[in-house]
Amino acid sequence: MRVYVPLTLSGLAEAYKTGELGAGPFVAYAVTPALREWYLSEDIEELEYAALHRAALASLRLLAADSGAVRRRVVVAVDVADGAASADPERGLDPAALGEVRVAGAVPLAKAAAVHVDADDAEADVTAAAQALAAADGGDDDAQFVVDGAEDHELLWYARQEIPSLVGLEG
């Protein structure tokens, strides 16, 4: 099962140093039955893109909670065993939890299929979106427009081998 793990660049640096994602259990996003029902598609690529998008929003939430983090969303795509990730049946239809899964234990970073990160030119919009997130969650349409502005930036694809250069640890 492919899961999408929301991080920050500092979180990615920590995963690189330890060689693993999360200590478990940790939150990730995947194509769940609730996400399939919400997205109304059977195209697996579209569904995986929707799960990636949900993880990017979760990364934005991490940025909103960490004022010192570089303002770029980060999502690691990693394959885990089918039984290693599960959706919470109590939250299955909660719109805030669409695609959310819990991964039971740490996952070796070596299993990462790809890393998705905002380009440098997204930082201003991501900064504004992180600041507007709480108001958007409260129903402020203008704040939601600002959050949507960050979502207009496509995350760039990087191979796992490029992580050291992404986090400034290239020797």
JSON list of C-alpha atoms in Angstrom, two decimals:
[
{"chain": "A", "resi": 1, "resn": "MET", "atom": "CA", "xyz": [0.00, 0.00, 0.00]},
{"chain": "A", "resi": 2, "resn": "ARG", "atom": "CA", "xyz": [1.34, 3.43, -0.90]},
{"chain": "A", "resi": 3, "resn": "VAL", "atom": "CA", "xyz": [1.03, 6.02, 1.86]},
{"chain": "A", "resi": 4, "resn": "TYR", "atom": "CA", "xyz": [1.85, 9.71, 1.81]},
{"chain": "A", "resi": 5, "resn": "VAL", "atom": "CA", "xyz": [3.58, 11.03, 4.91]},
{"chain": "A", "resi": 6, "resn": "PRO", "atom": "CA", "xyz": [3.29, 14.77, 5.61]},
{"chain": "A", "resi": 7, "resn": "LEU", "atom": "CA", "xyz": [6.46, 16.40, 6.90]},
{"chain": "A", "resi": 8, "resn": "THR", "atom": "CA", "xyz": [8.41, 19.65, 6.99]},
{"chain": "A", "resi": 9, "resn": "LEU", "atom": "CA", "xyz": [11.95, 20.02, 5.65]},
{"chain": "A", "resi": 10, "resn": "SER", "atom": "CA", "xyz": [13.27, 19.75, 9.22]},
{"chain": "A", "resi": 11, "resn": "GLY", "atom": "CA", "xyz": [11.18, 16.59, 9.69]},
{"chain": "A", "resi": 12, "resn": "LEU", "atom": "CA", "xyz": [12.63, 15.20, 6.47]},
{"chain": "A", "resi": 13, "resn": "ALA", "atom": "CA", "xyz": [16.15, 16.02, 7.71]},
{"chain": "A", "resi": 14, "resn": "GLU", "atom": "CA", "xyz": [15.43, 14.16, 10.95]},
{"chain": "A", "resi": 15, "resn": "ALA", "atom": "CA", "xyz": [14.10, 11.15, 9.01]},
{"chain": "A", "resi": 16, "resn": "TYR", "atom": "CA", "xyz": [17.25, 11.21, 6.89]},
{"chain": "A", "resi": 17, "resn": "LYS", "atom": "CA", "xyz": [19.48, 11.28, 9.99]},
{"chain": "A", "resi": 18, "resn": "THR", "atom": "CA", "xyz": [17.61, 8.42, 11.71]},
{"chain": "A", "resi": 19, "resn": "GLY", "atom": "CA", "xyz": [16.96, 6.47, 8.52]},
{"chain": "A", "resi": 20, "resn": "GLU", "atom": "CA", "xyz": [13.26, 6.08, 9.26]},
{"chain": "A", "resi": 21, "resn": "LEU", "atom": "CA", "xyz": [9.89, 7.78, 9.08]},
{"chain": "A", "resi": 22, "resn": "GLY", "atom": "CA", "xyz": [8.00, 8.06, 12.35]},
{"chain": "A", "resi": 23, "resn": "ALA", "atom": "CA", "xyz": [8.36, 6.11, 15.53]},
{"chain": "A", "resi": 24, "resn": "GLY", "atom": "CA", "xyz": [4.89, 4.67, 15.06]},
{"chain": "A", "resi": 25, "resn": "PRO", "atom": "CA", "xyz": [2.09, 4.94, 15.09]},
{"chain": "A", "resi": 26, "resn": "PHE", "atom": "CA", "xyz": [2.06, 8.01, 12.86]},
{"chain": "A", "resi": 27, "resn": "VAL", "atom": "CA", "xyz": [-0.42, 9.67, 10.52]},
{"chain": "A", "resi": 28, "resn": "ALA", "atom": "CA", "xyz": [-0.18, 9.32, 6.77]},
{"chain": "A", "resi": 29, "resn": "TYR", "atom": "CA", "xyz": [-2.65, 9.48, 3.88]},
{"chain": "A", "resi": 30, "resn": "ALA", "atom": "CA", "xyz": [-3.66, 6.79, 1.42]},
{"chain": "A", "resi": 31, "resn": "VAL", "atom": "CA", "xyz": [-6.42, 5.70, -0.91]},
{"chain": "A", "resi": 32, "resn": "THR", "atom": "CA", "xyz": [-9.02, 4.60, 1.65]},
{"chain": "A", "resi": 33, "resn": "PRO", "atom": "CA", "xyz": [-12.63, 3.51, 1.03]},
{"chain": "A", "resi": 34, "resn": "ALA", "atom": "CA", "xyz": [-13.84, 6.90, 2.34]},
{"chain": "A", "resi": 35, "resn": "LEU", "atom": "CA", "xyz": [-11.50, 8.76, -0.01]},
{"chain": "A", "resi": 36, "resn": "ARG", "atom": "CA", "xyz": [-12.74, 6.64, -2.95]},
{"chain": "A", "resi": 37, "resn": "GLU", "atom": "CA", "xyz": [-16.34, 7.43, -2.03]},
{"chain": "A", "resi": 38, "resn": "TRP", "atom": "CA", "xyz": [-15.64, 11.15, -1.61]},
{"chain": "A", "resi": 39, "resn": "TYR", "atom": "CA", "xyz": [-13.55, 11.51, -4.79]},
{"chain": "A", "resi": 40, "resn": "LEU", "atom": "CA", "xyz": [-15.95, 9.44, -6.93]},
{"chain": "A", "resi": 41, "resn": "SER", "atom": "CA", "xyz": [-13.28, 7.96, -9.14]},
{"chain": "A", "resi": 42, "resn": "GLU", "atom": "CA", "xyz": [-11.90, 4.52, -9.82]},
{"chain": "A", "resi": 43, "resn": "ASP", "atom": "CA", "xyz": [-8.77, 5.88, -11.53]},
{"chain": "A", "resi": 44, "resn": "ILE", "atom": "CA", "xyz": [-5.98, 4.90, -9.12]},
{"chain": "A", "resi": 45, "resn": "GLU", "atom": "CA", "xyz": [-3.69, 7.71, -10.30]},
{"chain": "A", "resi": 46, "resn": "GLU", "atom": "CA", "xyz": [-6.39, 10.30, -9.57]},
{"chain": "A", "resi": 47, "resn": "LEU", "atom": "CA", "xyz": [-7.07, 8.73, -6.18]},
{"chain": "A", "resi": 48, "resn": "GLU", "atom": "CA", "xyz": [-3.37, 8.68, -5.27]},
{"chain": "A", "resi": 49, "resn": "TYR", "atom": "CA", "xyz": [-3.11, 12.34, -6.33]},
{"chain": "A", "resi": 50, "resn": "ALA", "atom": "CA", "xyz": [-6.05, 13.10, -4.00]},
{"chain": "A", "resi": 51, "resn": "ALA", "atom": "CA", "xyz": [-4.26, 11.29, -1.14]},
{"chain": "A", "resi": 52, "resn": "LEU", "atom": "CA", "xyz": [-1.07, 13.25, -1.92]},
{"chain": "A", "resi": 53, "resn": "HIS", "atom": "CA", "xyz": [-3.11, 16.47, -1.85]},
{"chain": "A", "resi": 54, "resn": "ARG", "atom": "CA", "xyz": [-4.53, 15.54, 1.58]},
{"chain": "A", "resi": 55, "resn": "ALA", "atom": "CA", "xyz": [-0.99, 14.91, 2.86]},
{"chain": "A", "resi": 56, "resn": "ALA", "atom": "CA", "xyz": [0.14, 18.28, 1.46]},
{"chain": "A", "resi": 57, "resn": "LEU", "atom": "CA", "xyz": [-2.62, 19.96, 3.46]},
{"chain": "A", "resi": 58, "resn": "ALA", "atom": "CA", "xyz": [-1.46, 18.07, 6.57]},
{"chain": "A", "resi": 59, "resn": "SER", "atom": "CA", "xyz": [2.09, 19.30, 5.86]},
{"chain": "A", "resi": 60, "resn": "LEU", "atom": "CA", "xyz": [0.70, 22.84, 5.75]},
{"chain": "A", "resi": 61, "resn": "ARG", "atom": "CA", "xyz": [-0.82, 22.21, 9.20]},
{"chain": "A", "resi": 62, "resn": "LEU", "atom": "CA", "xyz": [2.61, 21.13, 10.47]},
{"chain": "A", "resi": 63, "resn": "LEU", "atom": "CA", "xyz": [4.06, 24.37, 9.10]},
{"chain": "A", "resi": 64, "resn": "ALA", "atom": "CA", "xyz": [1.33, 26.40, 10.79]},
{"chain": "A", "resi": 65, "resn": "ALA", "atom": "CA", "xyz": [2.29, 24.80, 14.11]},
{"chain": "A", "resi": 66, "resn": "ASP", "atom": "CA", "xyz": [6.04, 25.40, 13.64]},
{"chain": "A", "resi": 67, "resn": "SER", "atom": "CA", "xyz": [6.85, 29.04, 12.96]},
{"chain": "A", "resi": 68, "resn": "GLY", "atom": "CA", "xyz": [10.54, 28.24, 12.54]},
{"chain": "A", "resi": 69, "resn": "ALA", "atom": "CA", "xyz": [10.11, 25.68, 9.75]},
{"chain": "A", "resi": 70, "resn": "VAL", "atom": "CA", "xyz": [11.02, 26.53, 6.17]},
{"chain": "A", "resi": 71, "resn": "ARG", "atom": "CA", "xyz": [7.75, 27.37, 4.43]},
{"chain": "A", "resi": 72, "resn": "ARG", "atom": "CA", "xyz": [7.70, 24.49, 1.94]},
{"chain": "A", "resi": 73, "resn": "ARG", "atom": "CA", "xyz": [5.29, 21.58, 2.14]},
{"chain": "A", "resi": 74, "resn": "VAL", "atom": "CA", "xyz": [6.90, 18.12, 2.13]},
{"chain": "A", "resi": 75, "resn": "VAL", "atom": "CA", "xyz": [5.27, 14.74, 1.47]},
{"chain": "A", "resi": 76, "resn": "VAL", "atom": "CA", "xyz": [7.11, 11.42, 1.36]},
{"chain": "A", "resi": 77, "resn": "ALA", "atom": "CA", "xyz": [5.50, 8.65, -0.70]},
{"chain": "A", "resi": 78, "resn": "VAL", "atom": "CA", "xyz": [6.37, 5.26, 0.75]},
{"chain": "A", "resi": 79, "resn": "ASP", "atom": "CA", "xyz": [5.15, 1.73, 0.23]},
{"chain": "A", "resi": 80, "resn": "VAL", "atom": "CA", "xyz": [4.20, -0.22, 3.35]},
{"chain": "A", "resi": 81, "resn": "ALA", "atom": "CA", "xyz": [2.72, -3.68, 3.87]},
{"chain": "A", "resi": 82, "resn": "ASP", "atom": "CA", "xyz": [-1.07, -3.69, 3.54]},
{"chain": "A", "resi": 83, "resn": "GLY", "atom": "CA", "xyz": [-1.58, -4.46, 7.22]},
{"chain": "A", "resi": 84, "resn": "ALA", "atom": "CA", "xyz": [0.84, -1.74, 8.37]},
{"chain": "A", "resi": 85, "resn": "ALA", "atom": "CA", "xyz": [-1.60, 1.13, 7.72]},
{"chain": "A", "resi": 86, "resn": "SER", "atom": "CA", "xyz": [-5.23, 1.34, 8.74]},
{"chain": "A", "resi": 87, "resn": "ALA", "atom": "CA", "xyz": [-8.00, 3.91, 8.66]},
{"chain": "A", "resi": 88, "resn": "ASP", "atom": "CA", "xyz": [-9.85, 4.78, 11.86]},
{"chain": "A", "resi": 89, "resn": "PRO", "atom": "CA", "xyz": [-13.43, 3.55, 11.32]},
{"chain": "A", "resi": 90, "resn": "GLU", "atom": "CA", "xyz": [-14.70, 6.17, 13.79]},
{"chain": "A", "resi": 91, "resn": "ARG", "atom": "CA", "xyz": [-13.34, 8.98, 11.60]},
{"chain": "A", "resi": 92, "resn": "GLY", "atom": "CA", "xyz": [-13.94, 7.39, 8.19]},
{"chain": "A", "resi": 93, "resn": "LEU", "atom": "CA", "xyz": [-16.62, 9.83, 7.04]},
{"chain": "A", "resi": 94, "resn": "ASP", "atom": "CA", "xyz": [-15.22, 12.89, 8.81]},
{"chain": "A", "resi": 95, "resn": "PRO", "atom": "CA", "xyz": [-14.23, 15.27, 5.96]},
{"chain": "A", "resi": 96, "resn": "ALA", "atom": "CA", "xyz": [-11.13, 16.33, 7.91]},
{"chain": "A", "resi": 97, "resn": "ALA", "atom": "CA", "xyz": [-9.95, 12.71, 8.04]},
{"chain": "A", "resi": 98, "resn": "LEU", "atom": "CA", "xyz": [-10.47, 11.70, 4.39]},
{"chain": "A", "resi": 99, "resn": "GLY", "atom": "CA", "xyz": [-7.63, 9.42, 3.37]},
{"chain": "A", "resi": 100, "resn": "GLU", "atom": "CA", "xyz": [-6.08, 9.50, 6.83]},
{"chain": "A", "resi": 101, "resn": "VAL", "atom": "CA", "xyz": [-4.42, 6.29, 8.01]},
{"chain": "A", "resi": 102, "resn": "ARG", "atom": "CA", "xyz": [-2.24, 5.33, 10.95]},
{"chain": "A", "resi": 103, "resn": "VAL", "atom": "CA", "xyz": [0.98, 3.52, 10.18]},
{"chain": "A", "resi": 104, "resn": "ALA", "atom": "CA", "xyz": [1.71, 1.05, 12.96]},
{"chain": "A", "resi": 105, "resn": "GLY", "atom": "CA", "xyz": [5.47, 1.38, 13.23]},
{"chain": "A", "resi": 106, "resn": "ALA", "atom": "CA", "xyz": [8.54, 3.12, 11.91]},
{"chain": "A", "resi": 107, "resn": "VAL", "atom": "CA", "xyz": [9.19, 2.75, 8.18]},
{"chain": "A", "resi": 108, "resn": "PRO", "atom": "CA", "xyz": [12.72, 2.74, 6.77]},
{"chain": "A", "resi": 109, "resn": "LEU", "atom": "CA", "xyz": [13.30, 5.87, 4.68]},
{"chain": "A", "resi": 110, "resn": "ALA", "atom": "CA", "xyz": [14.98, 3.55, 2.18]},
{"chain": "A", "resi": 111, "resn": "LYS", "atom": "CA", "xyz": [11.46, 2.37, 1.24]},
{"chain": "A", "resi": 112, "resn": "ALA", "atom": "CA", "xyz": [10.48, 5.87, 0.07]},
{"chain": "A", "resi": 113, "resn": "ALA", "atom": "CA", "xyz": [9.33, 5.84, -3.54]},
{"chain": "A", "resi": 114, "resn": "ALA", "atom": "CA", "xyz": [9.59, 9.62, -3.89]},
{"chain": "A", "resi": 115, "resn": "VAL", "atom": "CA", "xyz": [9.66, 12.90, -2.03]},
{"chain": "A", "resi": 116, "resn": "HIS", "atom": "CA", "xyz": [7.34, 15.75, -3.04]},
{"chain": "A", "resi": 117, "resn": "VAL", "atom": "CA", "xyz": [8.38, 19.29, -2.04]},
{"chain": "A", "resi": 118, "resn": "ASP", "atom": "CA", "xyz": [7.26, 22.82, -2.90]},
{"chain": "A", "resi": 119, "resn": "ALA", "atom": "CA", "xyz": [9.56, 24.85, -5.14]},
{"chain": "A", "resi": 120, "resn": "ASP", "atom": "CA", "xyz": [11.26, 27.89, -3.64]},
{"chain": "A", "resi": 121, "resn": "ASP", "atom": "CA", "xyz": [8.81, 30.19, -5.44]},
{"chain": "A", "resi": 122, "resn": "ALA", "atom": "CA", "xyz": [5.91, 28.72, -3.43]},
{"chain": "A", "resi": 123, "resn": "GLU", "atom": "CA", "xyz": [7.25, 29.94, -0.07]},
{"chain": "A", "resi": 124, "resn": "ALA", "atom": "CA", "xyz": [5.36, 33.26, -0.01]},
{"chain": "A", "resi": 125, "resn": "ASP", "atom": "CA", "xyz": [2.02, 31.58, -0.77]},
{"chain": "A", "resi": 126, "resn": "VAL", "atom": "CA", "xyz": [2.72, 28.73, 1.65]},
{"chain": "A", "resi": 127, "resn": "THR", "atom": "CA", "xyz": [3.65, 31.23, 4.37]},
{"chain": "A", "resi": 128, "resn": "ALA", "atom": "CA", "xyz": [0.40, 33.14, 3.83]},
{"chain": "A", "resi": 129, "resn": "ALA", "atom": "CA", "xyz": [-1.59, 29.89, 3.76]},
{"chain": "A", "resi": 130, "resn": "ALA", "atom": "CA", "xyz": [-0.06, 28.67, 7.03]},
{"chain": "A", "resi": 131, "resn": "GLN", "atom": "CA", "xyz": [-1.00, 31.98, 8.66]},
{"chain": "A", "resi": 132, "resn": "ALA", "atom": "CA", "xyz": [-4.56, 31.83, 7.27]},
{"chain": "A", "resi": 133, "resn": "LEU", "atom": "CA", "xyz": [-5.22, 28.16, 8.07]},
{"chain": "A", "resi": 134, "resn": "ALA", "atom": "CA", "xyz": [-6.91, 28.66, 11.45]},
{"chain": "A", "resi": 135, "resn": "ALA", "atom": "CA", "xyz": [-9.27, 31.29, 10.05]},
{"chain": "A", "resi": 136, "resn": "ALA", "atom": "CA", "xyz": [-10.03, 29.10, 7.04]},
{"chain": "A", "resi": 137, "resn": "ASP", "atom": "CA", "xyz": [-10.83, 26.19, 9.36]},
{"chain": "A", "resi": 138, "resn": "GLY", "atom": "CA", "xyz": [-13.23, 28.57, 11.14]},
{"chain": "A", "resi": 139, "resn": "GLY", "atom": "CA", "xyz": [-15.14, 29.21, 7.92]},
{"chain": "A", "resi": 140, "resn": "ASP", "atom": "CA", "xyz": [-13.52, 32.46, 6.73]},
{"chain": "A", "resi": 141, "resn": "ASP", "atom": "CA", "xyz": [-13.90, 32.41, 2.94]},
{"chain": "A", "resi": 142, "resn": "ASP", "atom": "CA", "xyz": [-11.13, 34.98, 2.37]},
{"chain": "A", "resi": 143, "resn": "ALA", "atom": "CA", "xyz": [-8.73, 32.89, 4.45]},
{"chain": "A", "resi": 144, "resn": "GLN", "atom": "CA", "xyz": [-9.76, 29.76, 2.52]},
{"chain": "A", "resi": 145, "resn": "PHE", "atom": "CA", "xyz": [-8.90, 31.60, -0.71]},
{"chain": "A", "resi": 146, "resn": "VAL", "atom": "CA", "xyz": [-5.38, 32.22, 0.70]},
{"chain": "A", "resi": 147, "resn": "VAL", "atom": "CA", "xyz": [-5.02, 28.55, 1.67]},
{"chain": "A", "resi": 148, "resn": "ASP", "atom": "CA", "xyz": [-6.16, 27.54, -1.81]},
{"chain": "A", "resi": 149, "resn": "GLY", "atom": "CA", "xyz": [-3.39, 29.77, -3.18]},
{"chain": "A", "resi": 150, "resn": "ALA", "atom": "CA", "xyz": [-0.78, 27.41, -1.74]},
{"chain": "A", "resi": 151, "resn": "GLU", "atom": "CA", "xyz": [-2.61, 24.47, -3.27]},
{"chain": "A", "resi": 152, "resn": "ASP", "atom": "CA", "xyz": [-2.17, 26.08, -6.69]},
{"chain": "A", "resi": 153, "resn": "HIS", "atom": "CA", "xyz": [1.53, 25.16, -6.45]},
{"chain": "A", "resi": 154, "resn": "GLU", "atom": "CA", "xyz": [2.30, 21.64, -7.60]},
{"chain": "A", "resi": 155, "resn": "LEU", "atom": "CA", "xyz": [4.73, 19.76, -5.41]},
{"chain": "A", "resi": 156, "resn": "LEU", "atom": "CA", "xyz": [7.92, 18.85, -7.23]},
{"chain": "A", "resi": 157, "resn": "TRP", "atom": "CA", "xyz": [9.02, 15.20, -7.44]},
{"chain": "A", "resi": 158, "resn": "TYR", "atom": "CA", "xyz": [12.39, 14.14, -6.06]},
{"chain": "A", "resi": 159, "resn": "ALA", "atom": "CA", "xyz": [14.05, 10.74, -5.87]},
{"chain": "A", "resi": 160, "resn": "ARG", "atom": "CA", "xyz": [14.95, 9.39, -2.44]},
{"chain": "A", "resi": 161, "resn": "GLN", "atom": "CA", "xyz": [18.64, 9.85, -3.33]},
{"chain": "A", "resi": 162, "resn": "GLU", "atom": "CA", "xyz": [18.07, 13.63, -3.58]},
{"chain": "A", "resi": 163, "resn": "ILE", "atom": "CA", "xyz": [17.04, 14.00, 0.08]},
{"chain": "A", "resi": 164, "resn": "PRO", "atom": "CA", "xyz": [20.49, 15.10, 1.30]},
{"chain": "A", "resi": 165, "resn": "SER", "atom": "CA", "xyz": [20.49, 18.07, -1.09]},
{"chain": "A", "resi": 166, "resn": "LEU", "atom": "CA", "xyz": [16.89, 18.95, -0.18]},
{"chain": "A", "resi": 167, "resn": "VAL", "atom": "CA", "xyz": [17.71, 19.17, 3.52]},
{"chain": "A", "resi": 168, "resn": "GLY", "atom": "CA", "xyz": [21.14, 20.76, 3.13]},
{"chain": "A", "resi": 169, "resn": "LEU", "atom": "CA", "xyz": [23.14, 17.73, 4.27]},
{"chain": "A", "resi": 170, "resn": "GLU", "atom": "CA", "xyz": [24.98, 17.12, 1.04]},
{"chain": "A", "resi": 171, "resn": "GLY", "atom": "CA", "xyz": [28.63, 16.59, 1.71]}
]
